[in-house]
């Protein structure tokens, strides 16, 4: 899941919806101050750790100027 700033959503799927699908398991969530190039880090992690069955997501909250990185096991 690679999201560029113009495509970043203000919502994040709930733990229940992820588990119900049976495809992704949410491992961790970390909220940080917003940074314009954080999506590049997520893109790098997704490309590098794909073989290890990990996927990273990024959401942006424009109200409080934060970004949240989510780590999933695929």
Coordinates of N, CA and C in Angstrom, one line a residue:
X1 N 0.9 -1.2 0.0 CA 0.0 0.0 0.0 C 0.9 1.2 0.0
X2 N 1.0 1.9 -1.1 CA 1.8 3.1 -1.2 C 0.9 4.2 -1.5
X3 N 0.9 5.2 -0.6 CA 0.1 6.4 -0.8 C 1.0 7.6 -1.0
X4 N 0.7 8.4 -2.0 CA 1.4 9.6 -2.2 C 0.6 10.7 -1.5
X5 N 1.2 11.9 -1.2 CA 0.4 12.9 -0.4 C -0.9 13.3 -1.0
X6 N -1.0 13.3 -2.3 CA -2.3 13.7 -2.9 C -3.4 12.6 -2.8
X7 N -3.0 11.4 -2.5 CA -3.9 10.3 -2.3 C -4.1 9.8 -0.9
X8 N -3.5 10.5 0.0 CA -3.6 10.1 1.4 C -5.0 10.4 2.0
X9 N -5.5 9.4 2.6 CA -6.9 9.5 3.2 C -6.7 10.0 4.7
X10 N -7.8 10.5 5.2 CA -7.9 10.9 6.6 C -8.4 9.8 7.5
X11 N -8.7 8.7 6.9 CA -9.2 7.6 7.7 C -8.3 6.4 7.6
X12 N -8.5 5.5 8.6 CA -7.7 4.3 8.7 C -8.6 3.2 9.0
X13 N -8.4 2.0 8.3 CA -9.3 0.9 8.6 C -9.2 0.4 10.1
X14 N -10.3 0.0 10.6 CA -10.3 -0.5 12.0 C -9.7 -1.9 12.0
X15 N -9.2 -2.2 13.2 CA -8.5 -3.5 13.4 C -9.5 -4.7 13.1
X16 N -10.8 -4.5 13.4 CA -11.8 -5.5 13.1 C -11.9 -5.8 11.6
X17 N -12.0 -4.7 10.8 CA -12.1 -4.9 9.4 C -10.9 -5.6 8.8
X18 N -9.8 -5.3 9.3 CA -8.6 -5.9 8.7 C -8.5 -7.4 9.1
X19 N -8.8 -7.8 10.3 CA -8.8 -9.2 10.7 C -9.9 -10.0 10.0
X20 N -11.1 -9.3 9.8 CA -12.2 -10.0 9.2 C -11.9 -10.4 7.8
X21 N -11.1 -9.7 7.0 CA -10.7 -10.0 5.7 C -9.8 -11.3 5.6
X22 N -9.0 -11.5 6.7 CA -8.1 -12.6 6.7 C -6.9 -12.5 5.9
X23 N -6.7 -11.4 5.2 CA -5.6 -11.2 4.3 C -4.5 -10.4 5.0
X24 N -4.8 -9.4 5.8 CA -3.9 -8.5 6.4 C -4.1 -8.6 8.0
X25 N -2.9 -8.6 8.6 CA -3.0 -8.5 10.1 C -2.2 -7.3 10.5
X26 N -2.9 -6.4 11.2 CA -2.3 -5.2 11.7 C -1.3 -5.5 12.8
X27 N 0.0 -5.1 12.6 CA 1.0 -5.4 13.6 C 1.3 -4.2 14.5
X28 N 1.3 -3.0 13.9 CA 1.7 -1.8 14.7 C 1.2 -0.5 14.0
X29 N 1.0 0.5 14.8 CA 0.6 1.8 14.3 C 1.4 2.8 15.1
X30 N 2.0 3.8 14.4 CA 2.8 4.9 15.0 C 2.4 6.2 14.3
X31 N 2.0 7.2 15.2 CA 1.6 8.5 14.7 C 2.8 9.5 14.9
X32 N 3.1 10.2 13.9 CA 4.3 11.1 13.9 C 3.8 12.5 13.4
X33 N 4.7 13.5 13.6 CA 4.4 14.8 13.0 C 4.5 14.6 11.5
X34 N 3.7 15.4 10.8 CA 3.6 15.3 9.3 C 4.9 15.8 8.7
X35 N 5.3 15.0 7.7 CA 6.5 15.3 6.9 C 6.2 15.0 5.4
X36 N 6.5 16.0 4.6 CA 6.2 15.9 3.2 C 6.8 14.6 2.5
X37 N 7.9 14.1 2.9 CA 8.5 13.0 2.2 C 8.4 11.7 3.0
X38 N 7.6 11.6 3.9 CA 7.4 10.3 4.7 C 6.9 9.2 3.8
X39 N 6.1 9.6 2.8 CA 5.6 8.6 1.9 C 6.7 7.8 1.1
X40 N 7.9 8.5 0.9 CA 9.1 7.9 0.3 C 9.6 6.8 1.2
X41 N 9.6 7.0 2.5 CA 10.1 6.0 3.4 C 9.2 4.8 3.4
X42 N 7.9 5.0 3.4 CA 6.9 3.9 3.3 C 7.1 3.1 2.0
X43 N 7.3 3.8 0.9 CA 7.5 3.2 -0.4 C 8.8 2.3 -0.4
X44 N 9.8 2.9 0.2 CA 11.1 2.1 0.3 C 10.9 0.8 1.2
X45 N 10.2 1.0 2.3 CA 10.0 -0.2 3.2 C 9.1 -1.2 2.5
X46 N 8.1 -0.8 1.7 CA 7.3 -1.8 1.0 C 8.1 -2.5 0.0
X47 N 8.9 -1.8 -0.8 CA 9.7 -2.5 -1.8 C 10.8 -3.4 -1.2
X48 N 11.4 -3.0 -0.1 CA 12.5 -3.8 0.5 C 12.0 -5.0 1.3
X49 N 10.8 -4.9 2.0 CA 10.4 -5.9 2.9 C 9.2 -6.8 2.3
X50 N 9.0 -6.6 1.0 CA 7.9 -7.4 0.4 C 8.1 -8.9 0.6
X51 N 9.3 -9.4 0.4 CA 9.6 -10.8 0.5 C 9.4 -11.4 1.9
X52 N 9.3 -10.5 2.9 CA 9.1 -10.9 4.3 C 7.7 -10.8 4.7
X53 N 6.8 -10.6 3.7 CA 5.3 -10.6 3.9 C 4.9 -9.4 4.8
X54 N 5.6 -8.3 4.6 CA 5.2 -7.1 5.4 C 4.7 -6.0 4.4
X55 N 3.8 -5.2 4.8 CA 3.2 -4.1 4.0 C 3.0 -2.9 5.0
X56 N 3.4 -1.7 4.5 CA 3.3 -0.5 5.2 C 2.3 0.4 4.6
X57 N 1.5 1.1 5.5 CA 0.5 2.0 5.0 C 0.8 3.4 5.6
X58 N 0.2 4.4 5.0 CA 0.4 5.8 5.5 C -0.9 6.6 5.4
X59 N -1.3 7.2 6.5 CA -2.4 8.0 6.4 C -2.0 9.4 7.0
X60 N -2.7 10.4 6.5 CA -2.4 11.8 6.9 C -3.7 12.4 7.5
X61 N -3.5 13.0 8.7 CA -4.6 13.7 9.4 C -4.3 15.2 9.2
X62 N -5.0 15.9 8.4 CA -4.8 17.3 8.1 C -5.3 18.2 9.3
X63 N -6.2 17.7 10.1 CA -6.6 18.5 11.2 C -5.6 18.7 12.3
X64 N -4.8 17.7 12.6 CA -3.8 17.9 13.6 C -2.3 17.8 13.0
X65 N -2.2 17.8 11.7 CA -1.0 17.8 11.0 C -0.1 16.6 11.4
X66 N -0.6 15.4 11.4 CA 0.1 14.2 11.8 C 0.0 13.2 10.6
X67 N 0.9 12.2 10.6 CA 0.8 11.1 9.7 C 1.0 9.8 10.5
X68 N 0.3 8.8 10.1 CA 0.3 7.5 10.8 C 0.8 6.5 9.9
X69 N 1.9 5.8 10.4 CA 2.4 4.6 9.6 C 1.8 3.3 10.3
X70 N 1.3 2.5 9.4 CA 0.7 1.2 9.8 C 1.6 0.1 9.2
X71 N 1.8 -1.0 10.0 CA 2.5 -2.1 9.5 C 1.6 -3.3 9.6
X72 N 1.5 -4.0 8.4 CA 0.7 -5.2 8.3 C 1.5 -6.4 7.9
X73 N 1.0 -7.6 8.4 CA 1.6 -8.8 7.9 C 0.6 -9.3 6.8
X74 N 1.2 -9.7 5.7 CA 0.3 -10.1 4.6 C 0.2 -11.6 4.6

